[in-house]
Coordinates of C-alpha atoms and ligand atoms in Angstrom, one line a residue:
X1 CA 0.0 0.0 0.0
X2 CA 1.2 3.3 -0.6
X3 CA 1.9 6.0 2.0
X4 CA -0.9 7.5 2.3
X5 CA 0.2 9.9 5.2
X6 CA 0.3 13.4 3.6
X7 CA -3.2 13.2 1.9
X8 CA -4.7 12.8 5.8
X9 CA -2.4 15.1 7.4
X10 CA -4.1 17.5 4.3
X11 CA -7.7 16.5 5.1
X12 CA -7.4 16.4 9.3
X13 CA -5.2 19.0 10.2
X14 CA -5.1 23.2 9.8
X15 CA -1.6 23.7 7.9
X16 CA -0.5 26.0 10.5
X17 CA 3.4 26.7 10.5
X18 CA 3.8 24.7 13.9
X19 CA 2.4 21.4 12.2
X20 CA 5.1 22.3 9.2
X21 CA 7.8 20.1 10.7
X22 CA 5.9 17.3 11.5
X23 CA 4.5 17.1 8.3
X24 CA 8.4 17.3 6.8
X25 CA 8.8 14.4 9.4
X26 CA 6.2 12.3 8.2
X27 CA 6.8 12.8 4.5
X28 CA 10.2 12.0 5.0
X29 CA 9.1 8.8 7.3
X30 CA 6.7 7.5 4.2
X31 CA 9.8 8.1 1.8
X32 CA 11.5 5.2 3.6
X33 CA 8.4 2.8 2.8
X34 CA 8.1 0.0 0.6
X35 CA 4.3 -0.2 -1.3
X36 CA 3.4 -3.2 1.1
X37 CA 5.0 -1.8 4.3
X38 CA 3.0 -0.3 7.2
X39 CA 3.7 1.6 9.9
X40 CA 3.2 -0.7 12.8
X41 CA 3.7 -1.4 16.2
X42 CA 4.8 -3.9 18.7
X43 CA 2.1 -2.4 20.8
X44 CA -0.9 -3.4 17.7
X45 CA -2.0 -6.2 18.9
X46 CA -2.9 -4.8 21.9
X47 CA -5.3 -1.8 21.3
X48 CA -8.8 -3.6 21.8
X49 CA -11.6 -1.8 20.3
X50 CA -9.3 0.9 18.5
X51 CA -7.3 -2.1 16.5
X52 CA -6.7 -1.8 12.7
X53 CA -9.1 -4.4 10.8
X54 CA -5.9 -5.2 8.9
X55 CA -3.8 -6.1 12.3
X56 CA -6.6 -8.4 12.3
X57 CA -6.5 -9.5 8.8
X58 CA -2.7 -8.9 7.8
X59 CA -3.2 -9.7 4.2
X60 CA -5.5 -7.0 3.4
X61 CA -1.9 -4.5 4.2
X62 CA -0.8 -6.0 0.7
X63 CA -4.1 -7.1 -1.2
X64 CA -7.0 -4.4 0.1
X65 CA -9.4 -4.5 -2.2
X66 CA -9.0 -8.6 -3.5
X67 CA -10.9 -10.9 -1.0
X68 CA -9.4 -14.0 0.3
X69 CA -12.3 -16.5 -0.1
X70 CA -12.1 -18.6 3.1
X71 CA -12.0 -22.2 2.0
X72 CA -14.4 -23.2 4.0
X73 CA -17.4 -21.0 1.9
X74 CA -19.7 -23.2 0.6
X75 CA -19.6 -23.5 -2.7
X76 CA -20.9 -25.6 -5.5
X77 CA -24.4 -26.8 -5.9
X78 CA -25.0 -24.3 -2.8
X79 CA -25.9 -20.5 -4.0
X80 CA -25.8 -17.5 -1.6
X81 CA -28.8 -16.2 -1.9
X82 CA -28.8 -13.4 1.0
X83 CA -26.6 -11.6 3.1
X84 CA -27.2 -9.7 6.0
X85 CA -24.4 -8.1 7.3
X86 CA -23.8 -6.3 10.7
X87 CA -20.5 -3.3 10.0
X88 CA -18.8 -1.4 12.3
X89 CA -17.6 2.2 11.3
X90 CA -14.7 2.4 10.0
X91 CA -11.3 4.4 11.5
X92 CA -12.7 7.1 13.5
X93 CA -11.4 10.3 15.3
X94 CA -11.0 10.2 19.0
X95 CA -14.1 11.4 21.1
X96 CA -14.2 14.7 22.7
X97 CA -13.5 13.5 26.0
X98 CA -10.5 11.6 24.9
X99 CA -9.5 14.6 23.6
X100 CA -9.6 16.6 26.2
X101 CA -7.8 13.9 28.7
X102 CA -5.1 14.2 26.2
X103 CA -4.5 17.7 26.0
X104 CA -4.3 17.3 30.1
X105 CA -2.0 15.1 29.8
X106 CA 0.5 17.0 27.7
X107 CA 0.0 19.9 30.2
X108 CA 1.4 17.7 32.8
X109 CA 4.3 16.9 30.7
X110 CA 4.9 20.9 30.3
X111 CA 4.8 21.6 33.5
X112 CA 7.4 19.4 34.5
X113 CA 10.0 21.9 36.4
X114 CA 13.4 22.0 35.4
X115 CA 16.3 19.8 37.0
X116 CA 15.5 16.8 35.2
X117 CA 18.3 14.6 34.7
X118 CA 18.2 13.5 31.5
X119 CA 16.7 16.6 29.2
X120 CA 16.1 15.2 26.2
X121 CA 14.3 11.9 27.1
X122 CA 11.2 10.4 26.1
X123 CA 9.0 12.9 27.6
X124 CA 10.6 15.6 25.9
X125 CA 10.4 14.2 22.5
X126 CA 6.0 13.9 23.8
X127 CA 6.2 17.1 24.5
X128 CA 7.6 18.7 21.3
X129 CA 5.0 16.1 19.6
X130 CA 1.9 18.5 18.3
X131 CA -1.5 17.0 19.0
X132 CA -3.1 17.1 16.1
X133 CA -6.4 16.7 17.6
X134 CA -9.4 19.3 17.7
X135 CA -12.9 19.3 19.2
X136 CA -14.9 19.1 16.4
X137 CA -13.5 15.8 15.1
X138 CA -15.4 14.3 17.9
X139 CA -15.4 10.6 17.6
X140 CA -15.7 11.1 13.5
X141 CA -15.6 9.0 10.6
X142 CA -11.6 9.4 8.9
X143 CA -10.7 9.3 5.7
X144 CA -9.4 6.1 6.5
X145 CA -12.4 4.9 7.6
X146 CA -14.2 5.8 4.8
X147 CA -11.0 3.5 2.5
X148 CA -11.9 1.2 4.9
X149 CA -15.5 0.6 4.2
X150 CA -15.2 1.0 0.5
X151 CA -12.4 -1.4 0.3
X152 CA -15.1 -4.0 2.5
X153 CA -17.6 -3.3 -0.1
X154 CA -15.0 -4.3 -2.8
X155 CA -14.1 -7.8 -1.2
X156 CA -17.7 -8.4 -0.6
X157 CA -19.0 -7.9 -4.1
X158 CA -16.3 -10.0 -5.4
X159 CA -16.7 -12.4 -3.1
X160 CA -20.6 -12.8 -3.4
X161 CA -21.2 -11.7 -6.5
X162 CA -24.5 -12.7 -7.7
X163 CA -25.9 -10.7 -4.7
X164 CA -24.7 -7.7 -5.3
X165 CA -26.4 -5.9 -8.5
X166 CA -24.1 -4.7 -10.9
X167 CA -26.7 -2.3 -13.3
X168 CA -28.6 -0.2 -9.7
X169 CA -28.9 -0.7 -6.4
X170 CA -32.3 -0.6 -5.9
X171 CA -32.3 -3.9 -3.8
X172 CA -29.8 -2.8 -1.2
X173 CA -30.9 -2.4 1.7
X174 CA -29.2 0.0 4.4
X175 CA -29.8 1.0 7.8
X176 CA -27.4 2.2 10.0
X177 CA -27.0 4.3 13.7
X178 CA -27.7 8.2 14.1
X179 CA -24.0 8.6 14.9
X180 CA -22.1 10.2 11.7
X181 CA -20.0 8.1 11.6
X182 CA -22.0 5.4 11.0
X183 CA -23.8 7.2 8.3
X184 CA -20.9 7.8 6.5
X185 CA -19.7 4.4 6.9
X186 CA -22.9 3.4 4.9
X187 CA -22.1 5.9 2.0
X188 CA -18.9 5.3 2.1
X189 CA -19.1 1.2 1.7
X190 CA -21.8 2.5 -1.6
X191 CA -19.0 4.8 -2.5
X192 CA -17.1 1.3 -2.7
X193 CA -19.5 -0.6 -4.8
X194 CA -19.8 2.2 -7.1
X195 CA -16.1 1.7 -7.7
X196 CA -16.6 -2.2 -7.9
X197 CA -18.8 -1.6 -11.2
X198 CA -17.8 1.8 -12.8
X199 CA -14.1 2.0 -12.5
X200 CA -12.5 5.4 -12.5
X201 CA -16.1 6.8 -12.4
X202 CA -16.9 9.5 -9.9
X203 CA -19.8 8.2 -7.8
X204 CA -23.1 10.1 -7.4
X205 CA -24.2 11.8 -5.1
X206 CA -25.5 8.9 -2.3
X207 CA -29.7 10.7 -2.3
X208 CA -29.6 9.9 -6.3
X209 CA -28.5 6.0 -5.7
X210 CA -31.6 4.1 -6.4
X211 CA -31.1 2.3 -2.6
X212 CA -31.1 5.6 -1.2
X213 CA -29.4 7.0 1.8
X214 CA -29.0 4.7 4.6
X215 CA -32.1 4.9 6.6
X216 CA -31.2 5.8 10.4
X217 CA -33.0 3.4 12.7
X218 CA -31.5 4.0 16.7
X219 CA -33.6 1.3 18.1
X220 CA -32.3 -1.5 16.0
X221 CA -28.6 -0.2 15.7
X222 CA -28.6 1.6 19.2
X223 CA -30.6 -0.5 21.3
X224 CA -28.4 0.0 24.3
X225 CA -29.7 3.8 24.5
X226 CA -33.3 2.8 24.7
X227 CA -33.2 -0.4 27.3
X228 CA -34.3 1.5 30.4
X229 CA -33.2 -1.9 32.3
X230 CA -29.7 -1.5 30.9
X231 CA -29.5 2.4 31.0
X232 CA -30.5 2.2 35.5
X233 CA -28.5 -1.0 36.0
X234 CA -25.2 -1.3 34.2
X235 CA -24.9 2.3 32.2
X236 CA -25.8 4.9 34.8
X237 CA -24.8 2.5 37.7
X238 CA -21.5 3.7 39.8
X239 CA -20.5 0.0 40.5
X240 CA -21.8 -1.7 37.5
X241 CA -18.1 -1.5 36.6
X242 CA -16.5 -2.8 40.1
X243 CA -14.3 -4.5 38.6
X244 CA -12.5 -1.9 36.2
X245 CA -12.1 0.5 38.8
X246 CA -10.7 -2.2 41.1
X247 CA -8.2 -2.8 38.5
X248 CA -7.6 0.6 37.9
X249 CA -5.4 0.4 41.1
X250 CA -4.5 -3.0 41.3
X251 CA -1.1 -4.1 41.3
X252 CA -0.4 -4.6 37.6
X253 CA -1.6 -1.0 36.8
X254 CA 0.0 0.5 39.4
X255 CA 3.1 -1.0 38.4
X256 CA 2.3 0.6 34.2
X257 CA 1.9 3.6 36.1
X258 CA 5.0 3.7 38.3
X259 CA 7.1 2.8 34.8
X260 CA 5.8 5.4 32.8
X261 CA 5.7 7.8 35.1
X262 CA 10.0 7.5 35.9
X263 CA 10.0 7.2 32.1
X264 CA 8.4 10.5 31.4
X265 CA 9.9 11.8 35.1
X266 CA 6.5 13.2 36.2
X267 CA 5.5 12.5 39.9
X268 CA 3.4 9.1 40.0
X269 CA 1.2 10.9 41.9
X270 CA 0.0 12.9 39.1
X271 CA -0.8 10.1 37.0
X272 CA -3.8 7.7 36.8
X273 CA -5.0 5.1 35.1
X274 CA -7.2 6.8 32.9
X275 CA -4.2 9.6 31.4
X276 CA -2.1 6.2 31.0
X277 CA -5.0 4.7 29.4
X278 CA -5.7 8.1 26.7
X279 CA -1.7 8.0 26.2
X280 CA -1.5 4.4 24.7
X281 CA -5.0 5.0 22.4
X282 CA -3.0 8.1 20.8
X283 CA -0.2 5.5 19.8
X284 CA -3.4 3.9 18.2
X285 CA -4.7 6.9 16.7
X286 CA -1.5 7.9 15.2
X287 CA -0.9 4.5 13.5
X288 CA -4.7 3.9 12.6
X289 CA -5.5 7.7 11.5
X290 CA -2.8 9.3 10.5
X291 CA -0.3 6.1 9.4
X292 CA 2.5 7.8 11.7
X293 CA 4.5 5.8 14.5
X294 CA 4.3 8.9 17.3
X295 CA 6.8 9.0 20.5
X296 CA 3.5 8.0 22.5
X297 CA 4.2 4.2 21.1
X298 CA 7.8 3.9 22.7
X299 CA 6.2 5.3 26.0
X300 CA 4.8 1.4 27.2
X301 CA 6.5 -2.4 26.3
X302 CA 4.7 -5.1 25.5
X303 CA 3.5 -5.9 29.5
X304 CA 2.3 -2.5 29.7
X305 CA 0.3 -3.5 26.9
X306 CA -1.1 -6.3 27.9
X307 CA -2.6 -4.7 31.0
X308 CA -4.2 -1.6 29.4
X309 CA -5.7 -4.1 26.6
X310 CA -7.0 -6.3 29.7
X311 CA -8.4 -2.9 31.3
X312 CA -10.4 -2.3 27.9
X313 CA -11.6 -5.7 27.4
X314 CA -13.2 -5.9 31.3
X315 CA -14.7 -2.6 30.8
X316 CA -16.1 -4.2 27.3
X317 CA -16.9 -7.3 29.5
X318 CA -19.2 -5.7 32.3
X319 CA -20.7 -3.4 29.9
X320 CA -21.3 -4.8 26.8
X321 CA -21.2 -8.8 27.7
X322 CA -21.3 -11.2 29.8
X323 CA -21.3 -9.5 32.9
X324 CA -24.5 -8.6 33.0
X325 CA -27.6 -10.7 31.6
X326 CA -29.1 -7.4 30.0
X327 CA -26.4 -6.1 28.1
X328 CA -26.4 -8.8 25.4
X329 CA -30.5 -9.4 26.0
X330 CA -30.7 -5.6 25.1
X331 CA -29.7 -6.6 21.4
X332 CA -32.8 -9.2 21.1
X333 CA -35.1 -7.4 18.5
X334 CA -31.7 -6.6 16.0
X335 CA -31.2 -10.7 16.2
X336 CA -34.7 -11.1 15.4
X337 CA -34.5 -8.2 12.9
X338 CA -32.0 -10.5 10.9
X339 CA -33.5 -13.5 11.0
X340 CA -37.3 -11.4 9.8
X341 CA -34.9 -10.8 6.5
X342 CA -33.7 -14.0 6.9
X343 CA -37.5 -15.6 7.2
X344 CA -38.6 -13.4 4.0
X345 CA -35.5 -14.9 1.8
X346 CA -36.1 -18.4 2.2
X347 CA -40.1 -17.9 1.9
X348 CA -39.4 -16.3 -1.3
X349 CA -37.3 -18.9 -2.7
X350 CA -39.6 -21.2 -1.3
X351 CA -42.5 -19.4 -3.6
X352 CA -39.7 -18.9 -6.7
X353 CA -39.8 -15.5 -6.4
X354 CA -36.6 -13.2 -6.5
X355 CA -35.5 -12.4 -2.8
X356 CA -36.9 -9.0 -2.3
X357 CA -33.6 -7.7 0.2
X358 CA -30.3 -9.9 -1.1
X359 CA -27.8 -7.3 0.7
X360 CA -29.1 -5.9 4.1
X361 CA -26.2 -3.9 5.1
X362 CA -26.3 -2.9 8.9
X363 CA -24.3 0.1 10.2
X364 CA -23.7 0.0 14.1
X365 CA -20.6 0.3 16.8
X366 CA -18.5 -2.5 18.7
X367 CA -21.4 -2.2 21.5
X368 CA -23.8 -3.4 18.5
X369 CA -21.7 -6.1 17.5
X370 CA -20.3 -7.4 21.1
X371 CA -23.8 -7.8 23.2
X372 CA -25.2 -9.6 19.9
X373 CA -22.0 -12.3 19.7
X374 CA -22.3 -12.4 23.3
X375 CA -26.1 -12.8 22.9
X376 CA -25.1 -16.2 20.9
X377 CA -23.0 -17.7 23.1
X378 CA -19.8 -17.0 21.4
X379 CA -15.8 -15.5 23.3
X380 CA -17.3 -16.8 26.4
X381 CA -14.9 -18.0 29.1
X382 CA -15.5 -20.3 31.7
X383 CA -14.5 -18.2 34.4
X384 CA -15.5 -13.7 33.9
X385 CA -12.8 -11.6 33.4
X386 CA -12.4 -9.8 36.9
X387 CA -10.3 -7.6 38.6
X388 CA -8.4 -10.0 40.1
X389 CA -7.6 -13.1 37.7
X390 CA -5.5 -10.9 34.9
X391 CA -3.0 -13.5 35.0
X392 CA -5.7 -16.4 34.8
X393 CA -6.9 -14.8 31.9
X394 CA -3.8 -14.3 30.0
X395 CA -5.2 -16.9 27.1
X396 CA -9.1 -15.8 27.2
X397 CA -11.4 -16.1 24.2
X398 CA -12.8 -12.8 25.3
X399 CA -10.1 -9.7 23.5
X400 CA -12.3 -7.3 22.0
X401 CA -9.4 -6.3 19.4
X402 CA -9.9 -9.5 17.4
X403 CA -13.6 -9.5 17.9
X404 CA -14.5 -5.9 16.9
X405 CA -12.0 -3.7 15.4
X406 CA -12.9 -0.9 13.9
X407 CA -14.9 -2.1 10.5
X408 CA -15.5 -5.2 11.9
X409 CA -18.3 -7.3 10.6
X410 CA -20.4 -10.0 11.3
X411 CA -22.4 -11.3 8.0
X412 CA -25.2 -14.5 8.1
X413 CA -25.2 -16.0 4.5
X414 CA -27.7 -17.9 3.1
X415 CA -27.4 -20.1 0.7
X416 CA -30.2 -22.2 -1.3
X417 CA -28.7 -25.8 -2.2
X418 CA -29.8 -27.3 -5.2
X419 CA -29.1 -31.2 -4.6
X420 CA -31.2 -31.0 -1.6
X421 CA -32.9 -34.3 -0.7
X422 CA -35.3 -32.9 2.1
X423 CA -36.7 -29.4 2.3
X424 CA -34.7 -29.3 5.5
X425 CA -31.4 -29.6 3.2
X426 CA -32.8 -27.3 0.7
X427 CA -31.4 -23.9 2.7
X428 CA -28.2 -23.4 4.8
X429 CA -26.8 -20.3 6.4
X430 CA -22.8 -19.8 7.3
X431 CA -21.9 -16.8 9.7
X432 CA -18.4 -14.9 9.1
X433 CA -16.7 -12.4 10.9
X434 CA -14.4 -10.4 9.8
X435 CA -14.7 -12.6 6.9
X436 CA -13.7 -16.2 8.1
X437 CA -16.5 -18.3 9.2
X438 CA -17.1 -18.3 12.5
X439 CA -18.2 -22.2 13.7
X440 CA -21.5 -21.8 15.0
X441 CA -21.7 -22.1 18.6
X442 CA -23.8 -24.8 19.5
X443 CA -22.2 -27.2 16.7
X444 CA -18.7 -26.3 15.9
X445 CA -19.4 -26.6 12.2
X446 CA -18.6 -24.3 9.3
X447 CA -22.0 -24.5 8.3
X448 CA -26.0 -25.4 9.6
X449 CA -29.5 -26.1 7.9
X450 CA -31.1 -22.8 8.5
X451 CA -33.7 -24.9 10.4
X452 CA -31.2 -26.0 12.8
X453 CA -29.6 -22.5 13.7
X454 CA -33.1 -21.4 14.2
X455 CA -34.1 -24.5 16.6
X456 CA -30.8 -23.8 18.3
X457 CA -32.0 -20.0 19.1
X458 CA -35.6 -21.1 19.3
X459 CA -35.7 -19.1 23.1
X460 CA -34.0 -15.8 21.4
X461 CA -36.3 -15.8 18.3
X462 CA -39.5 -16.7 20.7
X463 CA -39.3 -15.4 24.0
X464 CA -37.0 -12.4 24.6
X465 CA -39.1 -9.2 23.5
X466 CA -37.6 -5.9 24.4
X467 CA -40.0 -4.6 25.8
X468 CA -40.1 -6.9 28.8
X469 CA -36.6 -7.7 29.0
X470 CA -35.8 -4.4 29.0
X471 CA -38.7 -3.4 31.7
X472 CA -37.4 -2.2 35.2
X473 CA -38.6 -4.6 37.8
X474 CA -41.2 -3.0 39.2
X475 CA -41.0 -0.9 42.6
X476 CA -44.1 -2.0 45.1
X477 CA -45.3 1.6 45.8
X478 CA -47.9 0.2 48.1
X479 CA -45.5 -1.2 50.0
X480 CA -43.3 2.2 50.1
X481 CA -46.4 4.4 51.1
X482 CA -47.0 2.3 54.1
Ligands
NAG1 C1 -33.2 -1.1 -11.2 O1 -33.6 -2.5 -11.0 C2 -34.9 -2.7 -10.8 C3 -35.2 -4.2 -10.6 O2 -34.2 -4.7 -9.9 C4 -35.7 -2.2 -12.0 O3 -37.1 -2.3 -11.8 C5 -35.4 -0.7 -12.3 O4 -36.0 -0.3 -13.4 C6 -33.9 -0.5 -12.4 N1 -33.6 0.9 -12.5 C7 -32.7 1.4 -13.4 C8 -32.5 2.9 -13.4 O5 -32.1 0.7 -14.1
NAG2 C1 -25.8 -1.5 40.4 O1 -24.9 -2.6 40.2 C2 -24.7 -3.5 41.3 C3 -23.7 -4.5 40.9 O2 -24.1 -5.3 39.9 C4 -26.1 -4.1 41.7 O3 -25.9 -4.9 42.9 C5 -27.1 -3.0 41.9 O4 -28.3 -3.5 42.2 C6 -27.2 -2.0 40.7 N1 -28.0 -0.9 41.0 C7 -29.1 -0.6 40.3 C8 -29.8 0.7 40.7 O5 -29.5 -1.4 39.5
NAG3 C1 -24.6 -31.2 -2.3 O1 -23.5 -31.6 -3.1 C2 -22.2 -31.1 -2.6 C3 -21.2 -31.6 -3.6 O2 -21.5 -31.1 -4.9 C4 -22.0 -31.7 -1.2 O3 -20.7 -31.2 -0.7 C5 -23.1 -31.2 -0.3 O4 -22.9 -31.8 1.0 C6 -24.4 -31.6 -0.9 N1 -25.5 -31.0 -0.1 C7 -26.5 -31.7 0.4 C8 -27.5 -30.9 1.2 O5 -26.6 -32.9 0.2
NAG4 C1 -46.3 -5.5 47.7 O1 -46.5 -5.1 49.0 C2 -47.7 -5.6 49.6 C3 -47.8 -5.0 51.0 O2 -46.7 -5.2 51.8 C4 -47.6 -7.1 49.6 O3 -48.7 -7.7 50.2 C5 -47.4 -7.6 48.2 O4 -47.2 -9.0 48.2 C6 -46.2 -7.0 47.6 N1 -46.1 -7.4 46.2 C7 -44.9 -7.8 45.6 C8 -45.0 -8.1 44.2 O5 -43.9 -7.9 46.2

């Protein structure tokens, strides 16, 4: 891949005379690459939810747009015949918050008094760094992000190509999150296809695509804001999260913490776990936005990162998983959601009629995706990550970063199978994420009878409606006025 570096620093930050010599830096860093190289880090594997879909995927950093067709895809007398597929954005921004715990931390690093005994150290060259971040970008979609989804929609069209219409795209189907960068996401992955079928073409304008504009549906992509049950227990609930603030002190991080801080030589005191936490994402966000190894990377080793990845993933646990029943029965009515397209398909086929929907393409975040895996049974350990078993954990199923980087995916094929001897053979559906099939959980095979998968989730599908699972218990206000 070539170094795309100085086309983002162009699009993300104000060419002010200050940013002058990092730019100079950067272009002169992307001189020494090779088309194939990326800028990488020891630290990569480490960054949970803010990990490169190509640190999962390392091919794609030498073939982006060409799909490596898992050998385990059906094939044959077996036709996909739908695809529902659940996205995450692609490469955002940071969020306002973590931008502001960033700019506090540089503050701390220029207010460190003179005396110091080694004066140009590490937390000099941090504090010469610029930060390149600004309020408004907010958690944004990047113009990697956008590369990211159309590149997706590239592999995906080859890879299933009888589903994906080459003349319009009137029988996509799109729905994504309120969040913007979700919504771009969506036009970006069309931007993508566009490119699939008119090479070199500009694309049009998204509103004059016959599919339209993704249609913003919350409730479906953003369930976790509307389960009252989830939003008094686990979101708004100050020990919810026990565990992560235990380990926010525990011995491991306070060991990161004394490291970095003689490292940088700023009082311990004056550091927590969260500032430690904000320094190692901007590693990440330099790599993943920006394509530039910053000083930020050299600040931890690989132990250091191993700790702040656990802290992520038990935050991820509590909150999003297995922690708490309600966070992955909050995501019932988006598995049902699937399997209603899923329903339609085969009833159409059934009747000989075209499928209606053959692409539903499904815009959400890592809390979409991780409450719906967790939801069917899948990265779940026998013992909960806690506070206090770090060690215990060391080989868990459970790492968000190879579960949902950003522009991860999670996409249900189905597949109508032409030497069917029962009706029961006659449709099949394989799951893939990040696009290698994921073994179902209740069979450990590649591949199951649409029938089955549906018997297998028969409670799911039958019995968990939002609405009640998502009710508060209720308070016995007779009892309270006595
Ligand atoms: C797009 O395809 C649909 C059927 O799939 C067809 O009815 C419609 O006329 C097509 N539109 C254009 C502009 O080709
Ligand atoms: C908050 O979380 C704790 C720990 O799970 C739980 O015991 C408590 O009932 C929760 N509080 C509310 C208001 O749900
Ligand atoms: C259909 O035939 C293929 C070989 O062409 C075989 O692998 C597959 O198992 C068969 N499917 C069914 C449902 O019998
Ligand atoms: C509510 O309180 C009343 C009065 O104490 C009691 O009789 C009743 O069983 C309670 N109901 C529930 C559901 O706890």
């Amino acid at each position: 891949m070539l170094c795309g570096a100085p086309a983002l620093l162009r699009a993300c930050v104000a060419p002010t005379a200050a940013l002058a010599a990092a730019l100079l830096a950067t272009l002169a860093r992307c001189a020494l690459l090779e088309p194939g190289d990326a800028v990488t880090s020891a630290l990569s594997p480490y960054f949970g939810t803010k990990t490169r879909y190509e640190d999962v995927n390392p091919r794609l950093l030498s073939h982006p747009e060409s799909p490596q067709r898992d050998p385990e895809l059906l094939a044959g007398s077996c036709t996909p015949v739908q695809l529902v597929a659940l996205i995450r954005h692609g490469t955002r921004y940071p969020t306002a918050k973590q931008i502001h715990k960033l700019r506090r931390l540089h503050e701390l690093l220029q207010d460190r008094g003179p005396g110091r005994a080694d004066p140009r150290g590490l937390g000099d060259a941090l504090t010469d760094w610029p930060l390149w971040y600004a309020d408004w970008m907010d958690g944004q979609l990047v113009e990697k992000g956008q590369q990211d989804m159309r590149q997706l929609a590239l592999r995906l069209a080859s890879l299933f190509p009888p589903l994906f219409p080459r003349q319009n795209y009137s029988r996509l189907r799109l729905v994504t999150s309120s969040k913007p960068r979700c919504v771009d996401s969506g036009a970006a992955f069309l931007q993508g296809l566009w490119q699939h079928y008119h090479p070199g073409l500009r694309p049009p304008d998204i509103a004059e695509m016959e599919c339209g504009p993704p249609s913003v549906n919350d409730k479906l992509m953003r369930f976790f804001d509307h389960c009252e049950k989830f939003l008094t227990e686990v979101e708004r609930n100050a020990t919810a999260l026990h565990h992560v603030e235990v380990f926010k002190t525990g011995p491991e991080m306070q060991s990161t913490l004394n490291k970095v801080a003689a490292a940088l030589q700023v009082p311990v005191n004056d550091f927590n776990a969260d500032l430690i936490q904000v320094a190692f994402f901007t590693c990440s966000f330099d790599l993943a936005i920006r394509g530039v190894k910053s000083p930020w990377c050299d600040v931890f080793d690989t132990d250091d990162a191993k700790v702040l990845e656990y802290l992520n993933d038990l935050k991820q646990y509590w909150k999003r998983s297995y922690g708490y029943t309600i966070n992955s029965r909050s995501s019932c009515a988006l598995f049902q959601d699937i399997f209603q397209h899923l329903d339609k398909a085969v009833e159409q086929k059934q009747r000989s009629q075209p499928v209606s929907s053959p692409v539903v393409l499904q815009f959400g975040h890592a809390e979409t995706l991780l409450p719906l895996l967790s939801l069917m049974g899948y990265f779940k350990d026998k013992e909960p990550l806690t506070a206090y078993n770090y060690k215990k954990q060391a080989h868990r199923k459970f790492r968000s970063g190879h579960i949902v980087p950003y522009a991860s995916n999670l996409i249900f094929v189905l597949y109508h199978c032409e030497n069917a001897t029962t009706p029961k053979e006659e449709f099949q559906v394989q799951m893939l994420l990040n696009e290698k099939v994921l073994p179902l959980a209740h069979s450990q095979e590649t591949v199951s009878f649409y029938e089955d998968l549906k018997n297998h989730y028969k409670d799911i599908l039958q019995s968990c409606q939002t609405s009640e699972e998502c009710k508060l218990p209720k308070v016995n206000s007779t009892y309270d006025e006595l």
